[in-house]
XYZ file of C-alpha atoms in Angstrom:
540
model
C 32.027 33.390 8.405
C 31.655 33.437 11.459
C 27.828 33.980 11.735
C 26.846 30.608 9.282
C 24.075 29.072 11.292
C 23.100 26.563 8.193
C 24.727 25.330 5.700
C 23.694 22.719 2.410
C 25.970 20.829 0.419
C 26.633 18.423 -2.600
C 29.582 18.607 -3.916
C 31.795 16.422 -5.953
C 35.371 16.461 -4.344
C 35.707 19.147 -2.622
C 38.414 20.531 -0.776
C 37.285 19.140 2.493
C 40.132 20.833 4.818
C 39.126 24.503 3.145
C 35.444 23.821 3.517
C 35.322 22.636 7.384
C 37.130 25.544 8.307
C 34.834 27.469 6.912
C 31.597 26.427 8.867
C 32.803 25.696 11.889
C 30.174 27.735 13.657
C 27.139 26.301 11.574
C 24.292 24.875 13.510
C 22.624 22.759 11.100
C 24.330 21.104 8.475
C 23.553 19.008 5.029
C 26.297 17.106 3.377
C 26.881 15.066 0.321
C 29.953 14.908 -1.098
C 32.476 12.557 -2.350
C 35.885 11.637 -0.277
C 39.264 10.771 -1.468
C 40.143 8.107 0.425
C 43.791 9.203 0.173
C 42.638 12.126 2.303
C 43.308 13.104 6.194
C 40.057 14.581 5.821
C 40.841 18.119 8.017
C 43.608 17.738 10.987
C 42.712 17.347 14.267
C 41.541 19.851 16.709
C 38.200 21.232 14.405
C 35.587 21.240 16.838
C 31.890 21.813 15.665
C 30.626 23.216 19.167
C 27.290 24.869 17.696
C 26.393 21.687 15.060
C 23.209 20.635 16.685
C 21.187 18.635 13.260
C 23.449 16.885 10.976
C 21.905 14.943 7.836
C 24.319 12.725 5.770
C 23.423 11.803 2.203
C 26.196 8.798 1.445
C 27.848 9.112 -1.789
C 30.675 6.843 -1.894
C 32.225 4.152 -0.635
C 34.372 5.796 1.924
C 31.708 8.344 3.555
C 32.059 6.106 6.519
C 35.611 8.603 7.298
C 34.128 11.503 7.399
C 30.925 10.338 8.937
C 33.211 8.701 12.357
C 35.222 12.246 12.359
C 32.114 14.746 12.028
C 30.744 11.922 15.062
C 33.485 12.399 17.466
C 33.970 16.479 16.599
C 30.625 17.322 17.389
C 29.882 17.092 20.833
C 26.628 18.974 21.543
C 24.946 17.245 18.065
C 21.037 16.803 18.949
C 19.643 15.278 15.559
C 21.155 12.622 12.920
C 19.806 11.573 9.883
C 21.500 9.258 7.242
C 19.410 9.120 3.794
C 19.576 6.256 1.389
C 16.839 7.204 -1.250
C 18.752 7.965 -3.600
C 19.757 4.465 -6.041
C 23.820 5.972 -6.430
C 23.970 5.637 -2.359
C 22.394 2.656 -2.350
C 24.861 1.391 -4.921
C 27.716 2.954 -2.963
C 27.183 1.832 0.270
C 26.891 -1.783 -0.264
C 30.185 -1.894 -1.158
C 31.509 -0.014 2.312
C 33.303 -1.284 5.552
C 30.709 0.252 8.386
C 32.344 -0.855 11.421
C 32.752 2.439 13.874
C 33.719 -0.088 16.761
C 37.031 -0.719 14.597
C 37.225 3.096 13.993
C 36.166 4.543 17.312
C 38.292 3.399 20.275
C 35.909 5.181 22.451
C 32.074 6.283 22.696
C 31.041 9.697 20.566
C 30.688 12.399 23.421
C 27.410 13.110 21.323
C 25.774 9.652 21.533
C 26.813 9.707 25.480
C 25.404 13.090 26.398
C 23.808 15.076 23.370
C 21.552 12.797 20.741
C 18.116 12.499 21.096
C 17.123 12.428 17.307
C 18.229 9.464 14.698
C 16.479 9.007 11.417
C 17.555 6.821 9.053
C 16.039 6.396 5.431
C 16.272 3.998 2.860
C 17.906 1.542 5.392
C 18.434 -1.674 2.507
C 19.760 -4.810 5.148
C 23.367 -4.981 4.513
C 25.124 -6.633 7.511
C 27.432 -3.863 7.940
C 24.889 -0.716 7.443
C 22.361 -3.103 10.330
C 25.888 -2.567 12.343
C 25.827 0.884 12.278
C 22.171 1.500 12.797
C 22.999 -0.851 16.000
C 25.937 1.283 17.095
C 23.846 4.560 17.012
C 20.868 2.861 18.906
C 23.436 0.844 21.362
C 24.983 4.275 22.457
C 22.649 6.982 22.095
C 21.844 7.383 25.711
C 20.060 10.181 25.438
C 17.873 9.250 21.757
C 14.376 9.656 22.195
C 12.937 9.069 19.150
C 14.741 6.764 16.486
C 12.905 6.843 12.973
C 14.035 3.622 10.715
C 12.288 3.696 7.122
C 13.373 0.567 4.816
C 13.808 0.074 1.084
C 10.606 -0.963 0.028
C 12.172 -3.999 -1.982
C 12.960 -5.689 1.719
C 9.279 -6.547 2.883
C 10.708 -9.875 3.276
C 13.155 -9.564 5.330
C 12.178 -6.298 6.993
C 10.348 -8.484 10.516
C 13.414 -9.996 11.236
C 15.452 -6.207 10.193
C 13.096 -4.672 12.859
C 13.755 -7.856 15.720
C 17.353 -7.090 15.283
C 17.103 -2.922 15.805
C 14.750 -3.553 18.342
C 17.080 -5.594 20.630
C 20.029 -2.729 19.586
C 18.261 -0.514 22.422
C 20.579 0.009 24.956
C 18.350 0.817 27.466
C 15.622 -1.763 27.206
C 15.373 -1.881 30.988
C 14.093 2.352 30.907
C 11.446 0.906 28.577
C 10.811 -1.919 30.697
C 9.759 0.233 33.202
C 7.367 2.336 31.015
C 3.269 0.376 32.152
C 2.093 -2.695 30.107
C -0.558 -0.570 28.489
C 1.782 2.029 27.085
C 3.726 -1.329 25.934
C 1.228 -3.059 24.498
C 1.079 0.117 22.313
C 4.257 0.047 21.267
C 3.901 -3.745 20.371
C 1.343 -2.492 18.407
C 3.479 -0.631 15.943
C 5.395 -4.193 14.983
C 4.293 -7.281 12.677
C 2.502 -9.411 15.190
C 5.979 -12.010 14.568
C 7.774 -9.643 15.760
C 5.512 -8.858 18.749
C 5.465 -12.454 19.320
C 9.465 -12.445 19.901
C 9.722 -9.854 22.386
C 8.699 -12.120 25.049
C 12.483 -13.452 24.836
C 13.371 -9.729 26.532
C 12.302 -10.622 29.886
C 10.121 -11.952 32.318
C 7.946 -9.046 31.944
C 7.546 -9.007 28.391
C 6.681 -13.092 28.600
C 3.221 -12.259 27.942
C 3.053 -9.025 27.027
C 2.127 -9.730 23.213
C -0.520 -11.708 24.665
C -3.023 -8.339 25.411
C -2.367 -7.309 21.694
C -5.937 -6.532 20.403
C -4.819 -6.610 17.137
C -3.413 -9.676 15.467
C -2.069 -11.180 11.882
C -1.075 -14.399 10.612
C 0.414 -15.821 7.467
C 2.856 -18.001 6.209
C 4.529 -16.574 3.181
C 7.981 -18.092 2.746
C 7.543 -20.067 5.006
C 8.869 -23.994 5.122
C 6.499 -26.970 5.340
C 8.613 -27.362 9.245
C 7.812 -23.990 9.994
C 4.171 -23.719 8.824
C 3.199 -26.449 11.543
C 4.453 -24.924 14.056
C 2.776 -21.986 13.508
C -0.359 -23.908 12.984
C 0.666 -25.050 16.978
C 1.443 -22.194 17.715
C -1.745 -19.675 16.673
C -4.231 -23.319 16.972
C -2.499 -23.065 20.962
C -2.006 -19.370 21.908
C -5.473 -17.899 20.248
C -7.685 -19.245 22.723
C -5.665 -18.335 25.552
C -5.174 -14.174 24.278
C -5.786 -12.248 27.355
C -6.861 -9.290 25.055
C -10.808 -8.910 26.807
C -11.816 -7.943 22.552
C -9.863 -9.075 19.664
C -10.183 -5.964 16.865
C -9.011 -7.151 14.643
C -7.769 -10.709 12.793
C -5.742 -10.889 9.585
C -5.457 -14.132 8.101
C -3.429 -15.007 4.689
C -2.855 -18.290 4.180
C -2.225 -20.963 1.582
C -3.886 -24.289 1.705
C -3.528 -27.272 1.556
C -0.004 -28.155 3.647
C -0.553 -27.872 7.072
C -3.082 -25.115 7.218
C -6.336 -26.189 6.486
C -9.733 -25.439 5.855
C -10.951 -26.630 9.434
C -7.984 -24.882 11.071
C -9.432 -21.763 9.433
C -13.060 -22.415 10.625
C -11.834 -23.136 13.948
C -9.820 -19.339 14.337
C -12.290 -17.885 13.298
C -15.044 -19.350 15.736
C -12.186 -18.338 18.509
C -12.476 -15.226 16.766
C -16.513 -14.157 16.652
C -16.316 -15.342 20.261
C -13.566 -12.449 21.262
C -16.484 -10.561 19.928
C -13.750 -9.586 16.726
C -14.661 -6.154 14.849
C -12.105 -6.753 11.967
C -11.435 -9.859 9.890
C -9.937 -9.958 7.079
C -9.280 -13.829 5.473
C -7.376 -14.104 2.485
C -6.512 -18.483 0.719
C -5.395 -19.468 -1.588
C -4.692 -22.781 -2.543
C -1.529 -24.234 -2.565
C -2.633 -26.952 -4.911
C -5.187 -26.326 -7.818
C -7.755 -28.628 -6.437
C -8.038 -27.507 -2.880
C -11.729 -26.894 -2.126
C -12.865 -23.207 -1.350
C -12.946 -22.670 2.394
C -16.255 -22.991 4.240
C -16.610 -19.962 6.904
C -18.703 -21.022 10.742
C -22.239 -20.327 10.391
C -21.217 -17.537 13.964
C -19.561 -15.441 11.682
C -23.274 -14.535 10.075
C -24.494 -14.234 13.007
C -21.908 -11.544 14.576
C -22.726 -8.757 16.389
C -19.800 -7.076 16.744
C -18.317 -7.391 13.305
C -17.666 -4.069 11.872
C -15.419 -4.805 8.687
C -15.183 -7.903 7.246
C -12.525 -8.777 4.069
C -13.116 -12.014 2.701
C -10.318 -13.028 -0.399
C -10.123 -15.851 -3.660
C -10.597 -19.612 -1.786
C -13.409 -19.219 0.684
C -16.949 -20.331 0.021
C -19.724 -18.033 0.932
C -22.645 -20.591 2.379
C -24.802 -18.059 4.111
C -26.726 -20.527 6.402
C -30.754 -19.786 7.050
C -29.943 -17.619 10.233
C -27.902 -14.843 9.346
C -28.104 -11.130 10.412
C -25.057 -8.681 10.813
C -26.520 -5.117 12.601
C -22.816 -3.965 13.077
C -21.355 -4.576 9.753
C -19.958 -1.239 7.667
C -17.681 -2.547 5.091
C -17.643 -5.602 3.115
C -15.399 -6.585 0.702
C -16.069 -9.520 -1.597
C -13.295 -10.509 -4.408
C -12.954 -13.672 -6.057
C -15.130 -15.739 -3.844
C -17.302 -18.261 -4.461
C -20.509 -18.281 -3.893
C -23.139 -21.185 -3.180
C -26.208 -20.280 -5.207
C -26.994 -16.897 -6.972
C -28.864 -16.069 -3.668
C -25.657 -16.045 -1.353
C -25.159 -12.817 -2.358
C -28.134 -11.372 -2.462
C -29.127 -13.374 1.075
C -26.048 -12.144 2.522
C -26.592 -7.934 1.475
C -30.037 -8.421 3.169
C -29.142 -8.711 6.305
C -26.304 -5.597 6.536
C -28.806 -3.069 7.848
C -26.019 -0.761 8.162
C -23.183 -1.530 5.512
C -22.069 1.073 4.095
C -18.978 0.478 1.737
C -19.274 -2.488 -0.454
C -16.195 -4.193 -2.527
C -17.315 -7.170 -5.096
C -14.645 -8.009 -7.148
C -16.779 -11.083 -9.907
C -14.082 -13.613 -11.746
C -14.474 -15.413 -15.003
C -15.621 -18.262 -12.407
C -18.681 -16.577 -11.636
C -21.566 -18.238 -14.142
C -24.271 -16.029 -12.353
C -25.981 -14.661 -15.146
C -27.180 -11.207 -13.461
C -25.737 -8.995 -10.039
C -28.286 -7.706 -8.049
C -26.977 -4.841 -5.012
C -29.907 -3.877 -3.008
C -28.440 -1.754 -0.222
C -30.882 1.256 1.027
C -28.076 2.150 3.431
C -25.245 1.774 1.076
C -23.107 5.081 0.125
C -20.037 3.704 -1.451
C -19.791 0.422 -4.077
C -17.179 -0.680 -5.883
C -17.435 -3.165 -8.467
C -15.300 -5.320 -11.190
C -16.643 -7.367 -13.307
C -15.546 -10.388 -15.529
C -17.505 -10.551 -18.488
C -18.626 -13.822 -20.219
C -20.773 -15.674 -22.002
C -23.047 -15.617 -18.888
C -23.191 -12.460 -18.110
C -26.190 -10.778 -18.563
C -26.891 -8.218 -16.282
C -26.463 -5.828 -13.708
C -29.226 -3.846 -10.825
C -28.344 -1.533 -8.476
C -30.541 -0.847 -5.733
C -28.837 1.965 -4.036
C -30.665 4.897 -3.112
C -28.478 6.543 -0.798
C -25.202 5.552 -2.745
C -22.939 8.775 -3.168
C -19.971 6.457 -4.948
C -19.870 4.355 -7.436
C -17.376 2.725 -9.430
C -17.404 0.177 -12.021
C -14.978 -1.945 -14.075
C -15.403 -4.520 -16.184
C -12.963 -6.472 -17.874
C -12.269 -9.825 -19.951
C -10.559 -12.809 -18.067
C -7.535 -14.909 -18.521
C -10.233 -18.212 -19.853
C -12.379 -15.256 -21.597
C -12.194 -14.797 -25.504
C -13.912 -11.201 -27.418
C -17.459 -12.248 -27.960
C -19.679 -10.775 -30.590
C -21.636 -8.930 -28.133
C -20.863 -9.490 -24.684
C -22.846 -6.739 -23.912
C -24.938 -6.763 -20.561
C -27.969 -4.076 -19.831
C -27.782 -1.553 -16.343
C -30.586 -1.830 -14.230
C -30.380 1.704 -11.963
C -32.944 2.371 -9.309
C -33.352 6.014 -8.914
C -30.206 7.013 -7.159
C -30.731 10.821 -6.224
C -27.637 11.488 -3.639
C -25.036 10.295 -5.675
C -21.653 12.813 -6.141
C -18.985 10.724 -8.226
C -18.872 7.889 -10.498
C -16.003 6.575 -12.166
C -16.890 3.973 -15.055
C -14.441 1.908 -17.212
C -17.412 -0.085 -19.305
C -16.906 -1.692 -22.864
C -20.157 -1.937 -23.837
C -22.747 -0.686 -21.330
C -26.374 0.242 -21.374
C -25.314 4.008 -21.890
C -29.493 5.407 -22.128
C -30.123 3.548 -18.698
C -26.730 4.738 -17.495
C -26.810 7.905 -18.137
C -30.149 8.838 -17.090
C -29.021 6.812 -13.684
C -26.632 9.580 -12.578
C -27.779 12.884 -13.201
C -27.118 14.172 -9.836
C -23.545 13.514 -10.441
C -20.864 16.370 -9.464
C -17.535 13.890 -10.267
C -17.369 12.112 -13.488
C -15.031 9.846 -15.193
C -15.480 7.775 -18.122
C -14.089 5.383 -20.141
C -16.853 3.634 -22.303
C -17.794 2.652 -25.718
C -21.157 5.008 -27.514
C -22.826 5.292 -30.301
C -20.118 7.093 -32.318
C -23.277 9.276 -34.623
C -24.147 11.069 -31.273
C -23.380 14.232 -31.857
C -22.049 17.101 -29.189
C -22.299 20.494 -29.923
C -21.913 22.246 -27.206
C -18.959 19.958 -26.496
C -15.727 22.624 -25.612
C -13.155 20.241 -23.835
C -12.347 16.464 -24.844
C -10.042 14.753 -23.029
C -8.863 11.188 -24.967
C -7.025 9.408 -21.630
C -5.074 6.110 -22.798
C -4.013 3.095 -20.818
C -1.738 -0.051 -21.125
C -4.947 -1.650 -21.875
C -6.613 0.110 -24.616
C -3.263 -0.241 -27.094
C -4.434 -2.699 -29.129
C -7.316 0.035 -30.096
C -4.484 1.653 -31.734
C -2.462 -1.344 -33.651
C -5.904 -0.459 -36.260
C -5.748 3.157 -37.845
C -9.159 2.250 -39.087
C -10.701 1.862 -35.757
C -8.691 4.905 -34.370
C -10.404 7.224 -36.779
C -14.181 5.580 -36.914
C -14.148 6.072 -32.765
C -12.949 9.760 -32.623
C -14.197 10.895 -36.338
C -18.085 11.649 -35.310
C -17.485 13.460 -31.852
C -14.135 16.029 -33.354
C -16.737 16.866 -36.233
C -20.102 17.577 -34.774
C -17.553 18.919 -32.147
C -15.576 21.411 -34.478
C -17.645 24.872 -33.523
C -17.304 24.939 -29.988
C -14.083 22.975 -29.161
C -11.722 24.748 -27.620
C -9.479 22.346 -25.513
C -8.522 19.016 -27.162
C -5.686 17.108 -24.245
C -4.769 13.508 -25.937
C -2.437 11.842 -22.378
C -0.808 8.606 -22.037
C 0.360 8.768 -26.523
C 2.492 5.474 -27.191
C 4.296 7.236 -29.932
C 3.190 4.960 -32.642
C 3.107 5.815 -36.502
C 0.060 5.382 -36.289
C -0.671 7.573 -33.841
C 1.888 10.434 -35.183
C 0.305 10.042 -38.780
C -3.605 10.630 -36.982
C -1.992 13.024 -34.953
C -1.898 15.001 -38.243
C -4.372 14.609 -39.719
C -5.997 15.424 -36.685
C -4.517 18.876 -36.670
C -5.904 19.610 -40.069
C -9.331 18.895 -39.039
C -9.455 20.688 -35.837
C -9.769 24.324 -36.416
C -8.730 25.630 -32.832
C -7.998 29.210 -32.019
C -4.285 28.649 -31.457
C -2.730 25.157 -32.481
C -0.675 24.833 -29.137
C -4.271 24.393 -27.595
C -3.285 20.706 -29.045
C -1.838 19.020 -26.115
């Protein structure tokens, strides 16, 4: 096949000798084949002079044998990809004896003169696999683009692996000759911890990371001694940071060992002084007795802050002087409020707020949740219902998107009457709403969303209300609703009236996420007899 330009082969134990002889003219080759360990692959002297793009999907523990030969015999290779997306490849490669230095007594010509793009998808971090990737990075002299995509399960090892791969580049001196502002942009793609570690590369890199406008610190999986060193490092370097503006500071810490609330407070003060634009604070207690951390009063008068995210062990204690003129995005998840007026006081001081996310947990005992923001366009609420929660008040005339989810917390039990009322002011601009609520005041709610274009509902309603013009009915279940279908009577009572009243007009009935219980199967048989669908196949 002298004119063959592209081949994509996935085969189990092919006649590799005959196959190779037939594709020597190929320019683009994708291989996923098993290699017999006893085979000599193909004779010396066969060369892929035209091959420019090679993709290899390892399928067994002998794959490196073929990989080495293809590197040696493809002198003009420009693009190389190794793909480990499949589970079988992951397991096969774990036992692979990959040592290119031992298998090659010279660097392949393609690495010295032509390879420009190297991509590894699904790298899993074993020492043998890392050695292979580092060998390519270290010896590819013409490399312009290197892409390494890690297995999702390797989050904790990813930082170390990135550091190892970064230090493998053979031409770090060439990289160092790039302008400092460009090198800072390169460092932005790395976790802060890895960016800091580049300071050991050379004198030029020693303080380069201190110009980073975005910083992120956490103590996940840190020992006590590591946590102490991290605290000392931030105390020393944050106040000396050279970036004129800190665009983003993200702090995620467990409190109670070396990191204390006063440390967090001091770091926030520095960030606010440096005109921080995005601030994300996620604090959780190492011991249950820890009190929530109080934020500095300077935070509440920041003129530069655009995005503020506060999660968990944080006390929202709004001072008398509060004004956030630039804040557009505010997230408050499971925080503690000093009193029932704290949230209202904070929101009323955000004149340009556009996006608000509030999660009210089971430990919040305020009876009313009130959201009054004239500029707000997106509102997401997650509410833990309890005996104290009684009313939801929303006054947002500019609102375009609304999502509400309520639930029973872990410490709460189902009450005889856990309903709560909606007080909705006029929201004429609402375009999209997603409601998952057990006992809403459905009458008031429906009257407030007549302008909506996209609506998703999961609510309990009066089963005796008719739907005479209903043409399409969809029941969509999720894991939170499974308990409702353990009782056949409960299932039939909830659907009987809506189905019966809709029979004259109903054309399509869809039920998704059936769990396959006998109760569901029995009910489907009854439903089949009740529905007068033109074609029973319409019951999806």
